[in-house]
Coordinates of C-alpha atoms and ligand atoms in Angstrom, one line a residue:
X100 CA -7.4 105.3 104.2
X101 CA -5.1 103.5 106.4
X102 CA -3.2 106.5 106.9
X103 CA -5.9 109.1 107.3
X104 CA -7.5 106.7 110.3
X105 CA -4.0 107.3 112.3
X106 CA -5.4 110.8 112.7
X107 CA -8.2 112.2 115.2
X108 CA -11.3 111.1 113.8
X109 CA -13.2 114.2 112.0
X110 CA -16.3 112.8 113.6
X111 CA -17.3 110.5 116.5
X112 CA -20.3 109.5 118.0
X113 CA -20.7 107.2 120.9
X114 CA -23.9 105.6 122.2
X115 CA -25.7 108.9 121.1
X116 CA -29.4 109.3 121.7
X117 CA -31.9 112.0 120.8
X118 CA -35.4 112.1 122.1
X119 CA -37.8 115.0 121.1
X120 CA -40.4 115.8 123.6
X121 CA -44.0 117.3 122.6
X122 CA -46.0 117.5 125.4
X123 CA -46.7 114.1 126.6
X124 CA -45.5 112.7 123.2
X125 CA -41.7 111.4 122.8
X126 CA -40.1 110.1 119.8
X127 CA -37.0 108.5 119.7
X128 CA -34.9 110.1 116.6
X129 CA -31.8 108.3 117.5
X130 CA -30.9 105.0 119.7
X131 CA -27.5 104.5 120.8
X132 CA -25.7 105.7 117.4
X133 CA -21.8 105.1 117.5
X134 CA -19.9 106.2 114.5
X135 CA -16.6 107.2 113.4
X136 CA -15.7 109.2 110.4
X137 CA -11.9 109.3 109.8
X138 CA -10.3 112.8 108.6
X139 CA -10.4 113.0 104.8
X140 CA -13.0 110.3 104.4
X141 CA -16.1 111.1 101.8
X142 CA -19.0 109.0 103.9
X143 CA -22.9 109.0 102.6
X144 CA -25.5 108.5 105.1
X145 CA -28.5 106.8 103.8
X146 CA -31.7 105.1 105.0
X147 CA -35.5 105.7 104.4
X148 CA -37.3 109.2 105.6
X149 CA -37.6 109.5 109.2
X150 CA -34.9 107.0 110.3
X151 CA -33.1 109.9 112.0
X152 CA -30.3 111.1 109.3
X153 CA -31.3 115.0 109.6
X154 CA -31.0 114.4 113.5
X155 CA -27.6 112.9 113.2
X156 CA -26.5 115.7 111.0
X157 CA -27.9 118.4 113.2
X158 CA -26.4 117.2 116.1
X159 CA -22.9 117.1 114.5
X160 CA -23.3 120.1 113.2
X161 CA -24.0 121.5 116.7
X162 CA -27.5 122.7 116.1
X163 CA -29.2 120.8 118.6
X164 CA -27.6 118.7 121.7
X165 CA -28.0 115.0 122.5
X166 CA -30.2 113.6 124.9
X167 CA -27.4 111.2 126.0
X168 CA -24.1 110.2 124.4
X169 CA -20.8 111.8 123.6
X170 CA -20.1 113.8 119.9
X171 CA -16.8 114.7 119.1
X172 CA -16.1 117.0 115.8
X173 CA -12.3 117.3 115.1
X174 CA -11.5 116.1 118.6
X175 CA -13.9 118.7 120.2
X176 CA -16.5 117.7 122.5
X177 CA -19.9 119.3 121.5
X178 CA -22.0 119.5 124.8
X179 CA -20.2 121.5 127.5
X180 CA -20.0 124.4 125.5
X181 CA -22.2 127.6 125.4
X182 CA -24.5 128.5 122.4
X183 CA -21.8 131.2 121.2
X184 CA -19.3 128.2 121.5
X185 CA -21.3 126.0 119.4
X186 CA -21.7 129.0 117.0
X187 CA -18.1 129.3 116.5
X188 CA -17.6 125.5 116.2
X189 CA -20.3 125.8 113.4
X190 CA -18.5 128.5 111.7
X191 CA -15.0 127.2 112.1
X192 CA -14.9 123.7 112.3
X193 CA -18.1 122.3 109.9
X194 CA -19.2 123.6 106.8
X195 CA -23.1 123.1 106.1
X196 CA -25.0 122.6 102.6
X197 CA -28.6 122.1 102.7
X198 CA -31.0 120.7 100.0
X199 CA -32.2 124.4 99.4
X200 CA -29.4 126.9 99.0
X201 CA -30.1 129.5 102.3
X202 CA -28.8 132.3 100.3
X203 CA -29.8 135.7 101.3
X204 CA -31.6 137.1 98.3
X205 CA -30.7 140.4 98.9
X206 CA -27.1 140.2 98.7
X207 CA -24.8 139.6 96.0
X208 CA -23.0 136.3 95.5
X209 CA -19.8 137.7 96.9
X210 CA -21.6 139.1 99.6
X211 CA -23.4 136.1 100.6
X212 CA -20.0 134.0 100.9
X213 CA -18.5 136.6 102.8
X214 CA -21.0 136.6 105.5
X215 CA -19.7 133.8 107.6
X216 CA -16.0 135.1 107.4
X217 CA -17.4 138.3 108.5
X218 CA -19.2 137.2 111.4
X219 CA -16.1 135.4 112.5
X220 CA -14.5 138.9 112.3
X221 CA -11.8 138.1 109.5
X222 CA -10.4 141.3 108.1
X223 CA -9.8 139.7 104.7
X224 CA -13.3 138.6 104.4
X225 CA -13.8 139.4 100.9
X226 CA -10.2 137.7 99.7
X227 CA -11.5 134.7 101.5
X228 CA -15.2 134.7 99.6
X229 CA -13.2 135.4 96.2
X230 CA -10.9 132.7 96.7
X231 CA -13.7 130.5 97.9
X232 CA -15.8 131.2 94.8
X233 CA -12.9 130.4 92.5
X234 CA -12.1 127.1 94.0
X235 CA -16.0 126.0 93.3
X236 CA -15.5 127.3 89.6
X237 CA -17.9 130.2 89.9
X238 CA -15.4 133.3 90.6
X239 CA -17.0 135.2 87.9
X240 CA -20.4 135.4 89.4
X241 CA -19.5 137.6 92.5
X242 CA -21.6 140.4 91.5
X243 CA -24.9 138.6 90.8
X244 CA -27.9 138.1 93.0
X245 CA -29.0 134.5 93.9
X246 CA -32.0 134.9 91.5
X247 CA -30.0 135.6 88.7
X248 CA -28.2 131.8 89.2
X249 CA -29.2 128.4 88.0
X250 CA -29.9 126.1 90.6
X251 CA -26.5 124.1 90.1
X252 CA -24.6 127.4 90.6
X253 CA -26.5 128.6 93.9
X254 CA -25.4 125.1 95.5
X255 CA -22.0 126.1 94.2
X256 CA -22.0 129.5 95.9
X257 CA -23.6 127.8 98.8
X258 CA -20.6 125.1 98.8
X259 CA -18.7 128.4 98.6
X260 CA -20.0 129.9 101.7
X261 CA -19.6 126.5 103.6
X262 CA -16.0 126.1 103.0
X263 CA -15.1 130.0 103.5
X264 CA -13.5 129.9 106.4
X265 CA -11.9 126.4 105.3
X266 CA -13.4 123.9 107.9
X267 CA -12.2 120.7 108.0
X268 CA -15.6 118.9 107.8
X269 CA -18.7 119.4 105.4
X270 CA -21.8 118.4 106.2
X271 CA -24.4 117.9 103.5
X272 CA -27.9 117.4 103.7
X273 CA -29.6 116.3 100.3
X274 CA -27.7 118.6 98.3
X275 CA -28.5 117.2 95.0
X276 CA -32.4 116.8 96.2
X277 CA -33.5 119.7 94.0
X278 CA -31.3 119.4 91.0
X279 CA -31.6 117.2 87.9
X280 CA -29.3 114.6 87.5
X281 CA -26.9 116.3 85.3
X282 CA -26.5 119.2 87.5
X283 CA -26.6 116.8 90.7
X284 CA -23.6 115.2 89.2
X285 CA -21.8 118.2 88.7
X286 CA -22.3 119.0 92.2
X287 CA -20.9 115.4 93.2
X288 CA -18.0 115.9 91.2
X289 CA -17.0 119.1 92.7
X290 CA -17.4 117.5 96.6
X291 CA -15.4 114.6 95.3
X292 CA -12.6 117.0 94.0
X293 CA -12.5 118.9 97.2
X294 CA -12.3 115.8 99.0
X295 CA -9.8 114.2 97.0
X296 CA -7.7 117.8 96.5
X297 CA -8.0 119.3 99.9
X298 CA -8.3 116.4 102.1
X299 CA -11.9 117.7 102.9
X300 CA -14.0 115.4 105.2
X301 CA -17.4 114.8 103.7
X302 CA -20.8 113.7 105.6
X303 CA -23.5 113.7 103.4
X304 CA -27.0 112.5 103.7
X305 CA -28.7 111.4 100.7
X306 CA -31.4 109.5 99.1
X307 CA -29.7 109.3 95.9
X308 CA -28.1 106.3 94.9
X309 CA -25.6 108.1 92.5
X310 CA -24.6 110.6 95.2
X311 CA -24.0 107.4 97.7
X312 CA -22.1 105.6 94.9
X313 CA -19.7 108.5 94.8
X314 CA -18.9 108.0 98.5
X315 CA -16.1 106.1 100.0
X316 CA -18.3 104.3 102.3
X317 CA -22.0 104.3 102.9
X318 CA -23.3 104.4 106.6
X319 CA -26.9 102.9 106.6
X320 CA -29.5 104.0 109.4
X321 CA -32.6 102.5 110.1
X322 CA -35.0 103.3 112.9
X323 CA -32.7 105.4 114.8
X324 CA -29.7 103.1 114.6
X325 CA -26.9 102.4 112.4
X326 CA -27.3 98.9 110.8
X327 CA -24.6 96.3 112.1
X328 CA -22.8 96.1 109.0
X329 CA -21.3 99.6 109.5
X330 CA -21.0 99.3 113.3
X331 CA -18.2 96.5 112.4
X332 CA -16.3 98.8 110.7
Ligands
LIG479 P1 -34.9 111.9 108.3 O1 -34.0 112.7 108.2 O2 -33.8 110.5 108.2 O3 -35.9 111.6 107.7 P2 -35.1 113.0 110.7 O4 -34.1 113.0 111.7 O5 -35.7 114.2 110.1 O6 -35.3 111.8 109.7 O7 -36.3 112.4 112.0 C1 -36.3 111.3 112.8 C2 -37.5 111.3 113.7 O8 -37.6 112.1 114.7 C3 -38.9 111.2 113.1 O9 -39.8 110.4 113.6 C4 -39.3 112.6 113.2 O10 -40.7 112.7 113.2 C5 -38.7 113.1 114.3 N1 -38.5 114.6 114.6 C6 -37.6 115.3 113.8 N2 -37.3 116.3 114.0 C7 -38.4 116.6 115.0 C8 -38.6 117.6 115.9 N3 -37.9 118.7 115.8 N4 -39.6 117.4 117.0 C9 -40.2 116.4 117.2 N5 -39.9 115.1 116.3 C10 -38.7 115.4 115.2

């Protein structure tokens, strides 16, 4: 890992706070989080429900903005940008995969995976999608609809859609949460392979101990903060 650490970190958070305001009620979801994920690292973010994991992931994805603090993804500071620039960052720099696959039911597998590439204006979207499906071992399923796939296949297709533009970072939120343990392991093995073979940086929220064990490093959160053990790294 030492050689990887010499480049620009894939993810950098410096003293990040996130406060949700709903009328008079304020919830401090993140209270001064600092964290670095090196390029090419595979990191699991663990902690009890409500400790701020999804909030942290959404901030790194540029889906929401921090109340205070700085966030950089692949060296690009998130914050000073317009919504359109953050949308571009989400498409080109981070891939996102969630617990539920978020595929469009009326589009075929190939059309679903092409969509991010079409939105990014790529004329070779179809070819990019076919290559992405091959890389997650479902190249033969392009003409099916999501309802015609197993849960594990749907997650593979969701991963293909997330990496179709070859982003350097993949953010994963409980991707094995709805899968049985054997299918979950297949998806975890796939993510480990993409990490090892392509140097894809993976930052994955999980409750699952097996999923956490397949990471290079586990970051533990509690009450909106990273526990001290990891802050020393
Ligand atoms: P986790 O992913 O670890 O379960 P979350 O990041 O979802 O935790 O939530 C952290 C805290 O922020 C919780 O107290 C939760 O209720 C609160 N929270 C999350 N999202 C919102 C929101 N959109 N509005 C208000 N409070 C929220």
